[in-house]
Short mmCIF file of C-alpha atoms and ligand atoms in Angstrom, two decimals:
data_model
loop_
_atom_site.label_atom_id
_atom_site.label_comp_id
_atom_site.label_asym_id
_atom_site.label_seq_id
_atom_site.Cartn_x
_atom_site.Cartn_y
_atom_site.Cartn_z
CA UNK A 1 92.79 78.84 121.56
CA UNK A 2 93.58 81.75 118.56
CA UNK A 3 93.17 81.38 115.20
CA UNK A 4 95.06 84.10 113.23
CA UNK A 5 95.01 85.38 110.21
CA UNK A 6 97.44 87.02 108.52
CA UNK A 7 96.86 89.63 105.57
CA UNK A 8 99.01 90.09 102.48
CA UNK A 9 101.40 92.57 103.54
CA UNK A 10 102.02 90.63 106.71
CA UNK A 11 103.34 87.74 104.03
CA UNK A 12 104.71 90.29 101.60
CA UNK A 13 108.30 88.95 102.05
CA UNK A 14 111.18 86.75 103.69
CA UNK A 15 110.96 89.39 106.72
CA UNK A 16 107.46 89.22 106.95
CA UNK A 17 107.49 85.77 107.30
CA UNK A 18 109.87 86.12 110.15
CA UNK A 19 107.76 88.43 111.87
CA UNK A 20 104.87 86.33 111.44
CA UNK A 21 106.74 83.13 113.09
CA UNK A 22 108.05 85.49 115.96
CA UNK A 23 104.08 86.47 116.85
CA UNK A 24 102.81 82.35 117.09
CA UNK A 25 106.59 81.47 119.18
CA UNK A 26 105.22 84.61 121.23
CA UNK A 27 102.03 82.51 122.18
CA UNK A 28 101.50 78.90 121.96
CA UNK A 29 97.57 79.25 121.72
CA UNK A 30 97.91 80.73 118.48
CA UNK A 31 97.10 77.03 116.70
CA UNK A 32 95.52 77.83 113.42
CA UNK A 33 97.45 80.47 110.41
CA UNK A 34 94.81 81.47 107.60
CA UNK A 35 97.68 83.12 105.21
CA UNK A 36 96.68 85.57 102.70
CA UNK A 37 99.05 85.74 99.28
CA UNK A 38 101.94 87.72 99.33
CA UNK A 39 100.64 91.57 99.44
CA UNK A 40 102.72 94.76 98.35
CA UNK A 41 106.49 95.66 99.87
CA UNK A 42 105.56 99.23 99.89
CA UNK A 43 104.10 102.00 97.45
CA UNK A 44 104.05 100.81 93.75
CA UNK A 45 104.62 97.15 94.33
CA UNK A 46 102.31 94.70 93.30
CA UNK A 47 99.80 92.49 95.18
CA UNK A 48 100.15 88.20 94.00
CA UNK A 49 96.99 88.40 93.57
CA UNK A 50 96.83 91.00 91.03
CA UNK A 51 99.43 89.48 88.85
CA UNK A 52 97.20 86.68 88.66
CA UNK A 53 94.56 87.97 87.80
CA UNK A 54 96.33 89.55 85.35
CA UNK A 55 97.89 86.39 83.77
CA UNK A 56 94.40 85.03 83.87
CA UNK A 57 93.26 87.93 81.51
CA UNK A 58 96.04 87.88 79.44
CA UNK A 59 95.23 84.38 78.23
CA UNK A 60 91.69 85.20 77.67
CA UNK A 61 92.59 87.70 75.04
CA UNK A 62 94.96 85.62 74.12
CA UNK A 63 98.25 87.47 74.88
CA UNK A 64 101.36 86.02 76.83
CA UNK A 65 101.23 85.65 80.34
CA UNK A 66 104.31 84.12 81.16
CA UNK A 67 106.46 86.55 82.12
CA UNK A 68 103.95 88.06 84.87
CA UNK A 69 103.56 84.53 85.96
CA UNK A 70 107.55 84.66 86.44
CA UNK A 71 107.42 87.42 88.56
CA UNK A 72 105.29 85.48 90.53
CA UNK A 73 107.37 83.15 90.93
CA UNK A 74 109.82 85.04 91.61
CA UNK A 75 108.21 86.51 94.83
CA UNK A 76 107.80 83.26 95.65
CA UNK A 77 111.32 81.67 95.03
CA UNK A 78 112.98 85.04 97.01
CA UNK A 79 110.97 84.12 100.11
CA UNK A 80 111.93 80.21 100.05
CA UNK A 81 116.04 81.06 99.12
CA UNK A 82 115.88 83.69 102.08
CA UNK A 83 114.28 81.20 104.46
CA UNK A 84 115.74 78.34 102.91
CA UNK A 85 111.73 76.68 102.83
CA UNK A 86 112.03 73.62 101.15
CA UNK A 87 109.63 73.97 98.26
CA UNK A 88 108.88 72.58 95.05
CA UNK A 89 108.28 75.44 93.35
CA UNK A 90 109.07 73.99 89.92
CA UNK A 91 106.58 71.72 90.52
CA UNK A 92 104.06 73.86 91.86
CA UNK A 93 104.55 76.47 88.98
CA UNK A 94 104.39 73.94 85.73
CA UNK A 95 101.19 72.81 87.20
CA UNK A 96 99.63 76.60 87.35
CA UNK A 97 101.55 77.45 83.92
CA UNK A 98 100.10 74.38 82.54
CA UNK A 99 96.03 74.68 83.65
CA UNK A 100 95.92 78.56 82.92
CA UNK A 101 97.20 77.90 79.33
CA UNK A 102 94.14 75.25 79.60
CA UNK A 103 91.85 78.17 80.53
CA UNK A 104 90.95 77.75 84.13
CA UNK A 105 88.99 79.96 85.93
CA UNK A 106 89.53 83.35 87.18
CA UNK A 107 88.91 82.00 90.73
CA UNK A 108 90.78 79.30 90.72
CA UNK A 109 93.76 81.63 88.94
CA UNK A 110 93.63 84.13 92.25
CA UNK A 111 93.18 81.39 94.73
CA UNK A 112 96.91 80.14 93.81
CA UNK A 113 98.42 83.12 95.39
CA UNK A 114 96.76 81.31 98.67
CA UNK A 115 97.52 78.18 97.97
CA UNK A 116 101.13 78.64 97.43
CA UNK A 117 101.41 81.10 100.32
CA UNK A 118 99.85 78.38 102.67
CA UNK A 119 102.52 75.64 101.82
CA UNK A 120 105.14 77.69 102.15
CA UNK A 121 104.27 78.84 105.75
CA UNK A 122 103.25 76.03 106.65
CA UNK A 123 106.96 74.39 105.84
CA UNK A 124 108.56 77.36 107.57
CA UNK A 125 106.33 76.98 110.50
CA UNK A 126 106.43 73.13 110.77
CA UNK A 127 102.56 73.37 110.79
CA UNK A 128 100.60 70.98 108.57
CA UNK A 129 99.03 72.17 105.28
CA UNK A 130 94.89 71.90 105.25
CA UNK A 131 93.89 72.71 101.90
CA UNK A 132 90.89 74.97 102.08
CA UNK A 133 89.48 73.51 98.69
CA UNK A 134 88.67 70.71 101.20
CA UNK A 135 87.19 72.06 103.55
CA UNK A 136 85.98 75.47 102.88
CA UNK A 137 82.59 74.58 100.95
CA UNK A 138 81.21 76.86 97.90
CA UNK A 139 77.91 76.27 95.85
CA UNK A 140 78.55 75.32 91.99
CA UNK A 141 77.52 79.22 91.63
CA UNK A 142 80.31 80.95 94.00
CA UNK A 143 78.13 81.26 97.10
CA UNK A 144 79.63 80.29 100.49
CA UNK A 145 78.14 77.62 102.11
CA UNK A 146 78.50 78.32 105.56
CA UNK A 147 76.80 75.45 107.80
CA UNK A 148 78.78 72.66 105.23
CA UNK A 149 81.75 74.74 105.78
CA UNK A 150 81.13 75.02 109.72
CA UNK A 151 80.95 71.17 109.74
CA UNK A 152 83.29 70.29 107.36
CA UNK A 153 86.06 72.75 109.00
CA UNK A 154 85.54 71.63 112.38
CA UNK A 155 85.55 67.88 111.63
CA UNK A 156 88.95 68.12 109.64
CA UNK A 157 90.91 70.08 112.32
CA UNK A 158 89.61 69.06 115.95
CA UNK A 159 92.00 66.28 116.18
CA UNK A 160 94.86 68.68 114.72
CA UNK A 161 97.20 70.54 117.33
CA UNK A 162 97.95 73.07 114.90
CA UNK A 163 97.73 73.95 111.03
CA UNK A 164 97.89 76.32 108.45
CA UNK A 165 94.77 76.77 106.08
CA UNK A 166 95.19 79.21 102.94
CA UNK A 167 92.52 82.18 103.20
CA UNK A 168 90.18 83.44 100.50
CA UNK A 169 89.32 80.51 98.33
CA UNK A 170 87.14 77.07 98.77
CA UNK A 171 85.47 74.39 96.55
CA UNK A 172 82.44 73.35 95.67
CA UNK A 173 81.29 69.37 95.68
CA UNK A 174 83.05 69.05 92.57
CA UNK A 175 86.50 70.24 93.20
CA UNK A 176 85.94 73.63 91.49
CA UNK A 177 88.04 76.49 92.88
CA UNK A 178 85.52 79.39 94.36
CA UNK A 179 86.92 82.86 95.59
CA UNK A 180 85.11 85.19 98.05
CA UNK A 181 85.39 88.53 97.09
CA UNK A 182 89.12 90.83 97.35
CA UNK A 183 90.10 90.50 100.64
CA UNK A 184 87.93 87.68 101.47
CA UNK A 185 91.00 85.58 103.45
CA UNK A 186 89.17 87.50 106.15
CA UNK A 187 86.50 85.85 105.94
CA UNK A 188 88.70 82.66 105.82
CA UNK A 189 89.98 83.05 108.88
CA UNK A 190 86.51 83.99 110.46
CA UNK A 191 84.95 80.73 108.95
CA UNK A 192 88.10 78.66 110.59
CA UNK A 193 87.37 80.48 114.73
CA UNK A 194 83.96 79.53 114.27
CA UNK A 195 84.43 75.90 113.48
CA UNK A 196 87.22 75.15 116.19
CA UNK A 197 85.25 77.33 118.97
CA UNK A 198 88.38 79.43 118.91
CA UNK A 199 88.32 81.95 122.23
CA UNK A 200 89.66 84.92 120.12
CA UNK A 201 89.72 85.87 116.09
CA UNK A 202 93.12 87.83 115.71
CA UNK A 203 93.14 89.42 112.59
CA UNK A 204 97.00 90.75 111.85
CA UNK A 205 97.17 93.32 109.40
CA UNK A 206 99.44 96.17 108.68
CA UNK A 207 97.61 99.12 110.81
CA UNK A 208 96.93 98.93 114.62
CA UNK A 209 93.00 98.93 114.78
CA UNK A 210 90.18 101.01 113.90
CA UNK A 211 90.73 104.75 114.23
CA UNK A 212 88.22 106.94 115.90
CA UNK A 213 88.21 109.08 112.61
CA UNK A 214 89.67 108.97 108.75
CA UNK A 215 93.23 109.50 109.50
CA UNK A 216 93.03 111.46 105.82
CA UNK A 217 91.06 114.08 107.49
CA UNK A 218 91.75 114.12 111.44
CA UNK A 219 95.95 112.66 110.93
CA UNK A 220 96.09 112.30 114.96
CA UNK A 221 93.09 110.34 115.45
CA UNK A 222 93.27 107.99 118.51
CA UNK A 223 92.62 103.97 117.93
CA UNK A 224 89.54 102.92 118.88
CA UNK A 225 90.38 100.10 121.87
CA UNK A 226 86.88 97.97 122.11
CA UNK A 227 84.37 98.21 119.49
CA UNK A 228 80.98 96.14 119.31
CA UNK A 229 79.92 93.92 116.13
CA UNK A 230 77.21 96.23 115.88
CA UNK A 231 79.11 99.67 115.83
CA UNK A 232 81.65 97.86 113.80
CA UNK A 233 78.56 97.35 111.17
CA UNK A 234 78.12 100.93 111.36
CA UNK A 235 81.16 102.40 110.67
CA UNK A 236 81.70 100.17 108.05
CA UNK A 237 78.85 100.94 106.43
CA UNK A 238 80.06 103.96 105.98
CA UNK A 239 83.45 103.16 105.01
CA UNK A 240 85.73 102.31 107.49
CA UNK A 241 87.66 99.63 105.77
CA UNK A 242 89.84 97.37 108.08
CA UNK A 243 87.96 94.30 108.02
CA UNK A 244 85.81 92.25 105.42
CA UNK A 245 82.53 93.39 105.80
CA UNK A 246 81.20 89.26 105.66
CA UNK A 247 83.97 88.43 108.29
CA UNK A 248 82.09 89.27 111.18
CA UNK A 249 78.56 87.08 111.07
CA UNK A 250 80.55 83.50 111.50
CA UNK A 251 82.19 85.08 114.66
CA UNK A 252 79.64 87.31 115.81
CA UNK A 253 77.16 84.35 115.63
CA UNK A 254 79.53 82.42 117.57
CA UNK A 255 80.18 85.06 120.44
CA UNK A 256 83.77 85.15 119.37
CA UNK A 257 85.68 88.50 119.60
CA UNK A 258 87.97 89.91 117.17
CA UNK A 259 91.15 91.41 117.70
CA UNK A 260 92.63 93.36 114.77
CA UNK A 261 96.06 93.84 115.13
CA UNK A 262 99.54 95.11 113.80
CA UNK A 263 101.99 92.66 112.35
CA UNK A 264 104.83 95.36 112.44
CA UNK A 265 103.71 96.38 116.19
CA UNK A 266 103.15 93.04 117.65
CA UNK A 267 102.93 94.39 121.30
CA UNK A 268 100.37 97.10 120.22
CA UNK A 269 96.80 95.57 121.35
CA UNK A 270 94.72 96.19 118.37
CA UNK A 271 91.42 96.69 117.92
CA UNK A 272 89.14 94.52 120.27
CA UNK A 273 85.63 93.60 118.51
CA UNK A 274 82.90 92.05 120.73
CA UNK A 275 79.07 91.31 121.31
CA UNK A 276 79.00 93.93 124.04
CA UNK A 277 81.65 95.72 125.68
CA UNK A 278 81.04 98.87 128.27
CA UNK A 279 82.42 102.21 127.68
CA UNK A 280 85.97 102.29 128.20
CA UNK A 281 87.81 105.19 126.12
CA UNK A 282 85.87 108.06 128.32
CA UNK A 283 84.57 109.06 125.45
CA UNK A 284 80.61 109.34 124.48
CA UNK A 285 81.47 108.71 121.07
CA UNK A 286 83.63 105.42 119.56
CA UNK A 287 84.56 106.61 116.01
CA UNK A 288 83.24 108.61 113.46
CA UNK A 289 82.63 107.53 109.71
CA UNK A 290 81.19 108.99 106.30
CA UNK A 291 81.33 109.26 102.63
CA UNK A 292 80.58 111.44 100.03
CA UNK A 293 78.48 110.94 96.95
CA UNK A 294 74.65 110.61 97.99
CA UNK A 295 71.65 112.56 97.04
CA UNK A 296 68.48 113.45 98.56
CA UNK A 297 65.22 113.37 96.77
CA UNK A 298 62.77 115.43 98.48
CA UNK A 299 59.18 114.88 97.80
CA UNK A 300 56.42 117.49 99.46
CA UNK A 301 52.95 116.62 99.38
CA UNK A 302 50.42 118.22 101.75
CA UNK A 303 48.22 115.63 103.78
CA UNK A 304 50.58 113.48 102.87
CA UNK A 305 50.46 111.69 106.33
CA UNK A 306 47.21 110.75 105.54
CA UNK A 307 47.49 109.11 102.47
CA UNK A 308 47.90 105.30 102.86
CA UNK A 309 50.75 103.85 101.16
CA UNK A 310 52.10 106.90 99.61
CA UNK A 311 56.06 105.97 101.28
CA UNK A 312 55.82 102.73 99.44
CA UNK A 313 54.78 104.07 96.11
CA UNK A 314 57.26 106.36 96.68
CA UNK A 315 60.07 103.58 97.03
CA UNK A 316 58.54 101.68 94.60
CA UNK A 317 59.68 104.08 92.10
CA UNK A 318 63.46 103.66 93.28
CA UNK A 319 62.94 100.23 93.54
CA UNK A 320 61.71 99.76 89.43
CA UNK A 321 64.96 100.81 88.56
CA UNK A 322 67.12 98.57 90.93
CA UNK A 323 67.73 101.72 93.22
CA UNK A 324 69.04 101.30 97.05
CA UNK A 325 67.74 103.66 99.37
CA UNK A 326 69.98 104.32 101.80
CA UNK A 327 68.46 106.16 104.56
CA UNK A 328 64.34 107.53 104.25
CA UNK A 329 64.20 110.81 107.06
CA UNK A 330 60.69 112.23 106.51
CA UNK A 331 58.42 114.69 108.02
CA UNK A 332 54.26 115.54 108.20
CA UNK A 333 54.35 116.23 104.19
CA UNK A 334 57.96 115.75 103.36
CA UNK A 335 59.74 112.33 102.38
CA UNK A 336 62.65 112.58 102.08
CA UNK A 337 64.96 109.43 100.04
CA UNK A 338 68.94 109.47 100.34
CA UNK A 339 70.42 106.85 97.73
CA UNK A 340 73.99 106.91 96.32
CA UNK A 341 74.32 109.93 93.78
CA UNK A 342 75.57 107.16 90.95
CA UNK A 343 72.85 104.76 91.21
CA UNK A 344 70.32 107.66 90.57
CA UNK A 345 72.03 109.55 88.00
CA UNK A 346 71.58 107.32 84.92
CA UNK A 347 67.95 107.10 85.72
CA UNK A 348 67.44 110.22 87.42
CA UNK A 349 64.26 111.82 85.18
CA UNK A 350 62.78 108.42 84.79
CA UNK A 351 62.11 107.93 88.68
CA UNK A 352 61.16 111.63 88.70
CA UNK A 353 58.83 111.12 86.79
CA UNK A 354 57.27 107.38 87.61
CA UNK A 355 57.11 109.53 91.86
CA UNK A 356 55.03 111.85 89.74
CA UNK A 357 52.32 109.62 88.54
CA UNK A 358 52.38 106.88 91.40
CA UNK A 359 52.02 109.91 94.37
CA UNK A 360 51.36 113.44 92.37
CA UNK A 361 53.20 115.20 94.95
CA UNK A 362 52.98 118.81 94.99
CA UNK A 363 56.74 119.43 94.59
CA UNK A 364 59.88 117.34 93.93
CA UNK A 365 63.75 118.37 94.47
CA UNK A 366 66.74 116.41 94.18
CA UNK A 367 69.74 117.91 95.87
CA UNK A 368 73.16 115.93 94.76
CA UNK A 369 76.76 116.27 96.27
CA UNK A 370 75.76 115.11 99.72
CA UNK A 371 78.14 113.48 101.91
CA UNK A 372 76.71 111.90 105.21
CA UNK A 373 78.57 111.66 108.47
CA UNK A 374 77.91 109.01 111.19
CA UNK A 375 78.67 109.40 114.40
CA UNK A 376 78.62 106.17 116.03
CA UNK A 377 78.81 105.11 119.53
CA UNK A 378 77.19 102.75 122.20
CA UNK A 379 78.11 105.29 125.02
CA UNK A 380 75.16 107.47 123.65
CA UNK A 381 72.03 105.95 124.91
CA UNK A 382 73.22 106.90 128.05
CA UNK A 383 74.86 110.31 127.58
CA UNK A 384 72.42 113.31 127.76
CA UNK A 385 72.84 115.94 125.00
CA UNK A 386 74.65 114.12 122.47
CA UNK A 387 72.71 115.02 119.44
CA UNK A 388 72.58 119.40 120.81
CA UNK A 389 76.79 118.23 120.88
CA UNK A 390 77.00 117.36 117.38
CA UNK A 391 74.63 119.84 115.66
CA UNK A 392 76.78 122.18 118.02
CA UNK A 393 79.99 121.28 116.73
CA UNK A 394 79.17 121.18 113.06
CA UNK A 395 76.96 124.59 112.85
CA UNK A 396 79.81 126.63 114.86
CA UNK A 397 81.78 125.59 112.04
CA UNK A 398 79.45 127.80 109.84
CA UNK A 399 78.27 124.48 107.85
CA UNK A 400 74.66 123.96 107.64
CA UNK A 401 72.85 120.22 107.78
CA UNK A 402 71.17 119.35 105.46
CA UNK A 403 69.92 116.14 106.55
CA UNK A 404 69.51 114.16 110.19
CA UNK A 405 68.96 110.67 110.67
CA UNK A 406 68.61 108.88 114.03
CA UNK A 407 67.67 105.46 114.27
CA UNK A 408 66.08 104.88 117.36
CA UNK A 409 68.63 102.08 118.68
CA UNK A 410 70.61 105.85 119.54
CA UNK A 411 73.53 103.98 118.74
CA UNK A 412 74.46 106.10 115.48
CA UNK A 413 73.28 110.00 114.53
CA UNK A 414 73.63 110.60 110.53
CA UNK A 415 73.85 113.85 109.42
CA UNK A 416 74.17 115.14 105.60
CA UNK A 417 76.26 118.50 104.91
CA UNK A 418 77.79 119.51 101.16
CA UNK A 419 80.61 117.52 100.17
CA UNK A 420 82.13 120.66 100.37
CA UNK A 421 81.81 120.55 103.90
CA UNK A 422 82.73 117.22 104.49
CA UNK A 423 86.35 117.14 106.23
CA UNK A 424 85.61 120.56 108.12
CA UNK A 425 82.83 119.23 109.99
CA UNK A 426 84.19 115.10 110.71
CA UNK A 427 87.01 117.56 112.42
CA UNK A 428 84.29 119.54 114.50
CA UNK A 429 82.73 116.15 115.51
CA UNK A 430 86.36 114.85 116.87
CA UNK A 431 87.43 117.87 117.96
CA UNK A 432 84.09 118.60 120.28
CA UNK A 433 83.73 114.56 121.30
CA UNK A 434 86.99 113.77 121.41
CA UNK A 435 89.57 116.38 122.22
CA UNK A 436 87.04 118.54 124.63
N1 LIG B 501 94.58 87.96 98.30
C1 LIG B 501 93.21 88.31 98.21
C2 LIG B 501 93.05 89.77 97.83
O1 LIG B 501 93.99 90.46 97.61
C3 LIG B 501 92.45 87.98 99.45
C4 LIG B 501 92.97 88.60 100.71
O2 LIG B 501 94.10 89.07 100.77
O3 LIG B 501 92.23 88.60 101.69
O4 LIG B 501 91.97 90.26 97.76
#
C-alpha cells in the first residue's frame, strides 16, 4: 500500500489535476492523496498559499483583502469549470470571507488553501474527504503531536479503502487550526504512511529526485537513485532542499522508504530514500552539498589540552548569546568554532571578549566568508583514499582549505574554502568522484 503526496505545483491547475489522477489509475495501491494547495503555473505566478497569507495580513492592518481572496477563488473556480468538479465554492468561500473579516488566525488562514484543495480532489478522484483538523493532532501552542496523531490517523482510516487527507495543517483538542511550517504537507503525508503501515512514502513533486550536486553549479549533475535517511540528513543539512526536513523521522522510525518523484515524468523512478541501501550508482560518493555564509573562530592557547574544561568555557561563550555552533574541528592548542557568519555578527566583540576572560587564550581570530562543502556518501567507509581524493581534487584547483571536518561515522568529509571558492571546488569534487 502507497500513500502519496502531492506538492503544490503538482495541483497548480486543471492539467495538473489530470496528471495527478493518471499516476493513482496507473497503480491501484496508491490508496491515500495528501494534496498540497494549488502551487505556481510557472515563473511569476503565485503560490495559494501566499495569497492567503496575504489576505490574512491585509486585515490585520486593516486594509481590503477581498480582491486577493478573489483570485483565490478564482484558481479555484478555473480548476472545478475545467474538470467540471462539483463544488460549492460559493459556499466554501463566504465561510473563509466571513471568519477572516472575524480575524482568524494566520494558520488557520493558510491551511484553507489545503482544505479546499483536498475536497476538490477528492470529488474529482471519487475518494472520500478526511479532514486533517480531525485527525492530524497539534498542541494549543502549534507543536505536532505525533503519537496522538499516529493513533488518531490510523484509527480513522484502517477501515477506509482509499481517501484523500489535505497536507500541512491539523488541530488541536479544541478545534483550532495549527500549520507546520512552509512546505510542511510533507510532513502530512509522512505522518499519514506511518499510521496506515504504508509499504512506500511517494512524495510527487515537480523535479525527479535528489541530484548528486547543486544543479546551479554542476547543470549536468546525475540523480542520485537510493539515498539513506541518514545521508539524506546530511545533505540537507547543508541545503539540499527537496524534502521537509521533519518529514523523514515518522517514516524513518517506521522503516518506511521514500520515493521522491516527478509528477510531469511519472515513469522516471525518483529518488529512493531508505534505512540502508548498498552502493548502487558505482560511485564512492552519493551527492555533494554546501553553503556559504559561516565563520571560524580560532582560539590558540598553548597547553591547552591540558586544561580541563577549557572547550566548554569556550562554547559557553557562544552559547550566552544564543549562538549555534555548527561544527568544533580542533587541534593540541587550537579550537577551532564554525557557526553561521549572521548569528555571530551582531554579537561578534561581545563573545570575543566573554572567550577572553572565561579561557585567556593566547590568541583569537575570526575568519568570515566561509562556505563549507560536504561530501557525503555511505560508499566511503569502505573505499580507501577517499579523503587524499577530495583534498586532491579541490587543491589542484589552486583553492586552499581552510577547514576539515570528519566525523568518525566516515559517512560525510566537511571541508571549508572562501566563498570565493565555493562553485570551483563542488565542481572538482564531482568532476574527480563522479565523472573520473
Ligand atoms: N502550501 C504550503 C506551503 O506552501 C505547504 C506545502 O505546500 O507543503 O508551504
Amino acid at each position: 500500500m502507497i500513500v502519496t503526496k502531492f506538492g503544490g505545483s503538482s495541483l497548480a491547475d486543471a492539467a495538473q489535476f489530470m496528471k495527478v489522477k493518471q499516476i493513482l489509475d496507473m497503480d491501484h495501491d496508491r490508496k491515500f492523496v495528501v494534496p498540497s494547495a494549488p502551487g505556481k503555473r510557472g515563473p511569476g505566478d503565485d503560490k495559494i498559499t501566499d495569497l492567503l497569507y496575504a489576505c490574512h495580513s491585509a486585515v490585520k492592518e486593516g486594509k481590503p483583502f477581498r480582491h486577493t481572496l478573489e483570485r483565490i477563488r478564482a484558481r479555484y473556480e478555473e480548476i472545478a469549470a475545467e474538470l467540471s468538479i462539483p463544488m460549492d465554492l460559493n459556499g466554501e468561500f463566504a465561510e473563509i470571507e466571513k471568519n477572516l473579516a472575524a480575524g482568524v488566525s494566520r494558520d488557520y488562514a493558510a491551511s484553507r488553501g489545503e482544505y479546499l484543495n483536498g475536497k476538490m480532489l477528492s470529488k474529482y478522484l471519487g475518494f472520500p474527504f478526511v479532514d486533517a483538523a480531525e485527525v492530524i493532532r497539534f498542541t494549543a501552542d502549534g507543536r505536532l503531536m505525533e503519537e496522538e496523531t499516529n493513533v488518531l490517523v490510523g484509527e480513522r482510516l484502517r477501515n477506509m479503502s482509499r481517501a484523500v487527507v489535505p497536507g500541512f495543517y491539523g488541530a488541536d483538542e479544541n478545534g483550532q487550526i495549527h500549520t507546520f511550517s512552509r512546505g510542511g504537507s510533507d510532513v502530512s503525508g509522512a505522518l499519514v504512511a506511518r499510521a496506515v503501515n504504508a509499504d512506500i512514502y511517494e512524495n510527487w513533486t515537480d523535479v525527479t529526485g535528489f541530484r548528486m550536486a547543486d544543479p546551479r553549479i554542476v547543470p549536468d549533475a546525475q540523480y542520485i537513485s537510493t539515498l539513506t535517511y541518514r545521508e539524506l540528513r546530511e545533505l540537507s543539512y547543508m541545503g539540499a532542499t527537496v524534502l521537509h526536513e521533519d518529514a523523514v523521522f515518522p517514516v524513518r522510525k517506521a522503516g518506511i522508504p521514500t520515493n521522491i518523484r516527478n509528477t510531469n515524468d511519472p515513469k522516471h523512478p525518483g529518488t529512493m530514500i531508505r534505512a540502508n541501501a548498498g552502493q548502487d550508482n558505482g560511485h564512492v560518493i552519493t551527492g555533494i552539498a554546501g553553503h556559504k555564509g559561516f565563520s571560524i573562530v580560532s582560539i590558540e592557547k598553548d597547553m591547552m589540552n591540558a586544561e580541563l574544561g577549557f572547550g566548554r568555557r569556550v562554547l559557553q561563550a557562544f552559547e550566552e548569546f544564543s549562538i549555534n555552533f555548527e561544527h568544533l574541528p580542533t587541534g593540541i592548542d587550537t579550537m577551532c568554532v564554525v557557526v553561521h557568519e549572521k548569528e555571530l555578527a551582531p554579537h561578534k566583540e561581545e563573545v570575543l571578549a566573554r572567550i577572553q576572560e572565561l579561557v585567556h587564550p593566547d590568541q583569537i581570530t575570526v575568519s568570515d566568508h566561509l562556505a563549507l562543502i560536504a561530501t557525503v556518501g555511505r560508499g566511503m567507509v569502505r573505499a580507501f583514499g577517499t579523503a587524499a581524493r577530495l583534498f586532491t581534487a579541490i587543491s589542484s584547483q589552486g583553492i586552499s582549505i581552510r577547514t576539515i571536518d570528519q566525523g568518525s561515522s566516515e559517512l560525510n568529509i566537511i571541508v571549508g574554502v572562501d566563498e570565493d571558492d565555493f562553485n570551483a571546488a563542488v565542481k572538482a569534487i564531482y568532476d574527480t568522484f563522479v565523472r573520473t
